[in-house]
Each structure stands twice: as C-alpha cells, then as structure tokens.
Amino acid sequence: MAEVLVPVTFSREIEGKISDLVIPEEFVKDFRFISDTELIVVIRVLGADIEKPLNFFESSKGDKFTIKTIENNGKQVYDKFTLIDMESNEGPYPTADIDIEPQEIKLILEFEKR
C-alpha cells in the first residue's frame, strides 16, 4: 500500500525562484508525522532519475519547503516546513558488474512544521 495517495510536491526557493520537485507516490516509502510538528519522509528512487532528488535536497538543511500531498488516510497535507535533517544512501542494483554507477538512492528527510 502506498504511503500517500498522490505524488508529493516539494517546493522551495532557489536563487529567488520557486522550484518544485514532484515525487510519484510509488517512490514514497514512508510519510508520517511523528509528532504534531515533525514529519518523516522516506524516498527511494531507482534508475536515471536519482540525481534529481539528491540535487534538490543536497545542502538544504535549514531551508524552508512547502509540501503538498494527500496521505493514505485521505488527509490533505499542504504546509510549510523546515528541513532539519537529511540522510542519503546510494547503491547499485545487485549485479555482477563492478564499476557501475549507483542506480538507487534512498533519502530520509526530517521536517519540522513552521
């Protein structure tokens, strides 16, 4: 079962412009509030698109984001958050090839509601 019913849209200001990253619901492995103000989002992206989320969130700790989606319980989320922690794990598909680039990324994002 998906953690969200629709894609998750992350918006943030980069160099004076609003930039959006849309993550399809099948890539969202966890989306839950651990308190009234703290949100954990786990994203797992495979294939050629792994650079998009990594570049979007890299060096963004402390930045402000607007997050929009609908949780699997039907509750709409459309709020402003600050990214307070991020962890990333990159890895290749299981294969016999030794010198391949990572083809998978997992991002664990912790946000606090503003």
C-alpha atoms as an extended CHARMM CRD file, in Angstrom:
* protein
*
       114  EXT
         1         1  MET       CA              0.0000000000        0.0000000000        0.0000000000  PROA      1               0.0000000000
         2         2  ALA       CA              1.2750000000        3.4750000000       -0.8530000000  PROA      2               0.0000000000
         3         3  GLU       CA              2.0900000000        5.8950000000        1.9600000000  PROA      3               0.0000000000
         4         4  VAL       CA              0.3880000000        8.6920000000        0.0170000000  PROA      4               0.0000000000
         5         5  LEU       CA             -2.4950000000        8.7180000000       -2.4580000000  PROA      5               0.0000000000
         6         6  VAL       CA             -0.9980000000       11.2720000000       -4.8570000000  PROA      6               0.0000000000
         7         7  PRO       CA              2.5470000000       12.4160000000       -5.6890000000  PROA      7               0.0000000000
         8         8  VAL       CA              4.3460000000       14.5470000000       -3.0990000000  PROA      8               0.0000000000
         9         9  THR       CA              5.2720000000       18.0370000000       -4.2720000000  PROA      9               0.0000000000
        10        10  PHE       CA              8.1900000000       19.7330000000       -2.5200000000  PROA      10              0.0000000000
        11        11  SER       CA              8.6100000000       23.4560000000       -3.2770000000  PROA      11              0.0000000000
        12        12  ARG       CA             11.4790000000       25.6960000000       -2.1990000000  PROA      12              0.0000000000
        13        13  GLU       CA             13.0280000000       28.9630000000       -3.2220000000  PROA      13              0.0000000000
        14        14  ILE       CA             16.3400000000       28.5890000000       -5.0660000000  PROA      14              0.0000000000
        15        15  GLU       CA             18.1550000000       31.7540000000       -6.1760000000  PROA      15              0.0000000000
        16        16  GLY       CA             14.9780000000       33.8270000000       -5.9810000000  PROA      16              0.0000000000
        17        17  LYS       CA             12.7930000000       31.3680000000       -7.9120000000  PROA      17              0.0000000000
        18        18  ILE       CA             10.3400000000       28.7690000000       -6.6360000000  PROA      18              0.0000000000
        19        19  SER       CA             11.4990000000       25.3030000000       -7.6600000000  PROA      19              0.0000000000
        20        20  ASP       CA              9.3350000000       22.1790000000       -7.4170000000  PROA      20              0.0000000000
        21        21  LEU       CA             10.2330000000       18.5190000000       -7.1170000000  PROA      21              0.0000000000
        22        22  VAL       CA              7.3830000000       16.0560000000       -7.6440000000  PROA      22              0.0000000000
        23        23  ILE       CA              7.9380000000       12.5510000000       -6.2650000000  PROA      23              0.0000000000
        24        24  PRO       CA              5.4960000000        9.9000000000       -7.5560000000  PROA      24              0.0000000000
        25        25  GLU       CA              3.6470000000        8.0740000000       -4.7960000000  PROA      25              0.0000000000
        26        26  GLU       CA              5.3140000000        4.7370000000       -5.6380000000  PROA      26              0.0000000000
        27        27  PHE       CA              8.7150000000        6.2300000000       -4.6710000000  PROA      27              0.0000000000
        28        28  VAL       CA              7.4690000000        7.4300000000       -1.2520000000  PROA      28              0.0000000000
        29        29  LYS       CA              8.2640000000        4.6030000000        1.1630000000  PROA      29              0.0000000000
        30        30  ASP       CA              7.2950000000        6.4090000000        4.3780000000  PROA      30              0.0000000000
        31        31  PHE       CA              5.3350000000        9.5990000000        5.0380000000  PROA      31              0.0000000000
        32        32  ARG       CA              4.3020000000       10.1230000000        8.6260000000  PROA      32              0.0000000000
        33        33  PHE       CA              4.0600000000       12.6860000000       11.3500000000  PROA      33              0.0000000000
        34        34  ILE       CA              5.9890000000       11.5610000000       14.4310000000  PROA      34              0.0000000000
        35        35  SER       CA              4.5440000000       14.4730000000       16.4200000000  PROA      35              0.0000000000
        36        36  ASP       CA              2.2330000000       17.4020000000       15.7430000000  PROA      36              0.0000000000
        37        37  THR       CA              5.1250000000       19.3020000000       14.1560000000  PROA      37              0.0000000000
        38        38  GLU       CA              7.6440000000       16.6970000000       12.9130000000  PROA      38              0.0000000000
        39        39  LEU       CA              7.3180000000       14.8820000000        9.5870000000  PROA      39              0.0000000000
        40        40  ILE       CA              9.4530000000       11.9910000000        8.3140000000  PROA      40              0.0000000000
        41        41  VAL       CA              9.5680000000       11.2870000000        4.5750000000  PROA      41              0.0000000000
        42        42  VAL       CA             11.4950000000        8.3610000000        3.0800000000  PROA      42              0.0000000000
        43        43  ILE       CA             12.0060000000        8.3990000000       -0.6810000000  PROA      43              0.0000000000
        44        44  ARG       CA             13.5180000000        5.5950000000       -2.7500000000  PROA      44              0.0000000000
        45        45  VAL       CA             14.3020000000        6.4240000000       -6.3770000000  PROA      45              0.0000000000
        46        46  LEU       CA             15.6270000000        3.9530000000       -8.9300000000  PROA      46              0.0000000000
        47        47  GLY       CA             17.3060000000        4.4540000000      -12.2820000000  PROA      47              0.0000000000
        48        48  ALA       CA             18.3190000000        7.5550000000      -14.1630000000  PROA      48              0.0000000000
        49        49  ASP       CA             16.2950000000        9.9740000000      -12.0060000000  PROA      49              0.0000000000
        50        50  ILE       CA             18.3390000000        9.5300000000       -8.8150000000  PROA      50              0.0000000000
        51        51  GLU       CA             20.1800000000       12.8340000000       -9.2980000000  PROA      51              0.0000000000
        52        52  LYS       CA             17.0100000000       14.9640000000       -9.2160000000  PROA      52              0.0000000000
        53        53  PRO       CA             16.0410000000       14.4300000000       -5.5610000000  PROA      53              0.0000000000
        54        54  LEU       CA             19.6580000000       14.2940000000       -4.4160000000  PROA      54              0.0000000000
        55        55  ASN       CA             20.4580000000       17.6560000000       -6.0440000000  PROA      55              0.0000000000
        56        56  PHE       CA             17.1790000000       19.1980000000       -4.8530000000  PROA      56              0.0000000000
        57        57  PHE       CA             17.7370000000       18.3450000000       -1.1770000000  PROA      57              0.0000000000
        58        58  GLU       CA             21.5500000000       18.4580000000       -1.0360000000  PROA      58              0.0000000000
        59        59  SER       CA             22.8380000000       21.2530000000        1.2290000000  PROA      59              0.0000000000
        60        60  SER       CA             19.2630000000       22.2800000000        2.0820000000  PROA      60              0.0000000000
        61        61  LYS       CA             19.2950000000       21.5930000000        5.8150000000  PROA      61              0.0000000000
        62        62  GLY       CA             17.5840000000       24.5610000000        7.4610000000  PROA      62              0.0000000000
        63        63  ASP       CA             15.8270000000       25.5720000000        4.2350000000  PROA      63              0.0000000000
        64        64  LYS       CA             12.1000000000       26.1360000000        4.0870000000  PROA      64              0.0000000000
        65        65  PHE       CA              9.8390000000       23.9470000000        1.9490000000  PROA      65              0.0000000000
        66        66  THR       CA              6.1700000000       23.7730000000        1.0970000000  PROA      66              0.0000000000
        67        67  ILE       CA              4.9640000000       20.1590000000        1.0000000000  PROA      67              0.0000000000
        68        68  LYS       CA              1.7310000000       19.1390000000       -0.6940000000  PROA      68              0.0000000000
        69        69  THR       CA              0.1470000000       15.6560000000       -0.9070000000  PROA      69              0.0000000000
        70        70  ILE       CA             -2.7120000000       13.5120000000        0.3800000000  PROA      70              0.0000000000
        71        71  GLU       CA             -1.8910000000       10.8770000000        2.9900000000  PROA      71              0.0000000000
        72        72  ASN       CA             -3.2450000000        7.3420000000        2.5610000000  PROA      72              0.0000000000
        73        73  ASN       CA             -5.8780000000        8.1120000000        5.2230000000  PROA      73              0.0000000000
        74        74  GLY       CA             -7.2680000000       10.8650000000        2.9590000000  PROA      74              0.0000000000
        75        75  LYS       CA             -5.8770000000       13.7890000000        4.9660000000  PROA      75              0.0000000000
        76        76  GLN       CA             -4.5380000000       16.6050000000        2.7970000000  PROA      76              0.0000000000
        77        77  VAL       CA             -1.1000000000       17.9680000000        3.6890000000  PROA      77              0.0000000000
        78        78  TYR       CA             -0.2750000000       21.4370000000        2.3910000000  PROA      78              0.0000000000
        79        79  ASP       CA              2.0180000000       23.2280000000        4.8260000000  PROA      79              0.0000000000
        80        80  LYS       CA              5.3340000000       24.9770000000        5.2310000000  PROA      80              0.0000000000
        81        81  PHE       CA              8.1980000000       23.0110000000        6.7790000000  PROA      81              0.0000000000
        82        82  THR       CA             11.8800000000       23.4180000000        7.5870000000  PROA      82              0.0000000000
        83        83  LEU       CA             14.2390000000       20.5640000000        6.7000000000  PROA      83              0.0000000000
        84        84  ILE       CA             16.0060000000       19.7110000000        9.9640000000  PROA      84              0.0000000000
        85        85  ASP       CA             17.8590000000       16.5480000000        8.9250000000  PROA      85              0.0000000000
        86        86  MET       CA             18.6320000000       14.5210000000        5.8160000000  PROA      86              0.0000000000
        87        87  GLU       CA             20.3310000000       11.1870000000        5.3040000000  PROA      87              0.0000000000
        88        88  SER       CA             21.0550000000        9.6440000000        1.9130000000  PROA      88              0.0000000000
        89        89  ASN       CA             22.1230000000        6.1540000000        0.9190000000  PROA      89              0.0000000000
        90        90  GLU       CA             23.2050000000        5.4050000000       -2.6290000000  PROA      90              0.0000000000
        91        91  GLY       CA             23.7240000000        1.9760000000       -4.0700000000  PROA      91              0.0000000000
        92        92  PRO       CA             23.7390000000       -0.0170000000       -7.2720000000  PROA      92              0.0000000000
        93        93  TYR       CA             21.3010000000       -2.6590000000       -8.3360000000  PROA      93              0.0000000000
        94        94  PRO       CA             22.5430000000       -6.1210000000       -7.4320000000  PROA      94              0.0000000000
        95        95  THR       CA             24.7230000000       -7.0890000000      -10.3850000000  PROA      95              0.0000000000
        96        96  ALA       CA             27.9370000000       -8.8250000000      -11.3380000000  PROA      96              0.0000000000
        97        97  ASP       CA             29.3980000000       -5.6060000000      -12.7880000000  PROA      97              0.0000000000
        98        98  ILE       CA             32.0000000000       -3.9950000000      -10.5550000000  PROA      98              0.0000000000
        99        99  ASP       CA             32.3710000000       -0.4710000000      -11.9610000000  PROA      99              0.0000000000
       100       100  ILE       CA             28.7930000000        0.7480000000      -12.2620000000  PROA      100             0.0000000000
       101       101  GLU       CA             27.3110000000        3.9930000000      -11.0350000000  PROA      101             0.0000000000
       102       102  PRO       CA             24.7480000000        3.8990000000       -8.2020000000  PROA      102             0.0000000000
       103       103  GLN       CA             21.2970000000        3.2190000000       -9.6360000000  PROA      103             0.0000000000
       104       104  GLU       CA             19.3100000000        3.6890000000       -6.4360000000  PROA      104             0.0000000000
       105       105  ILE       CA             19.0570000000        6.3750000000       -3.8090000000  PROA      105             0.0000000000
       106       106  LYS       CA             17.1860000000        6.4090000000       -0.5310000000  PROA      106             0.0000000000
       107       107  LEU       CA             16.5920000000        9.7440000000        1.1810000000  PROA      107             0.0000000000
       108       108  ILE       CA             15.3900000000       10.0380000000        4.7510000000  PROA      108             0.0000000000
       109       109  LEU       CA             14.0920000000       13.5530000000        5.3190000000  PROA      109             0.0000000000
       110       110  GLU       CA             13.0300000000       15.0220000000        8.6470000000  PROA      110             0.0000000000
       111       111  PHE       CA             10.9580000000       18.1940000000        8.5570000000  PROA      111             0.0000000000
       112       112  GLU       CA              9.5740000000       20.4760000000       11.2340000000  PROA      112             0.0000000000
       113       113  LYS       CA              6.3400000000       22.3820000000       10.6400000000  PROA      113             0.0000000000
       114       114  ARG       CA              6.8230000000       26.1570000000       10.6800000000  PROA      114             0.0000000000
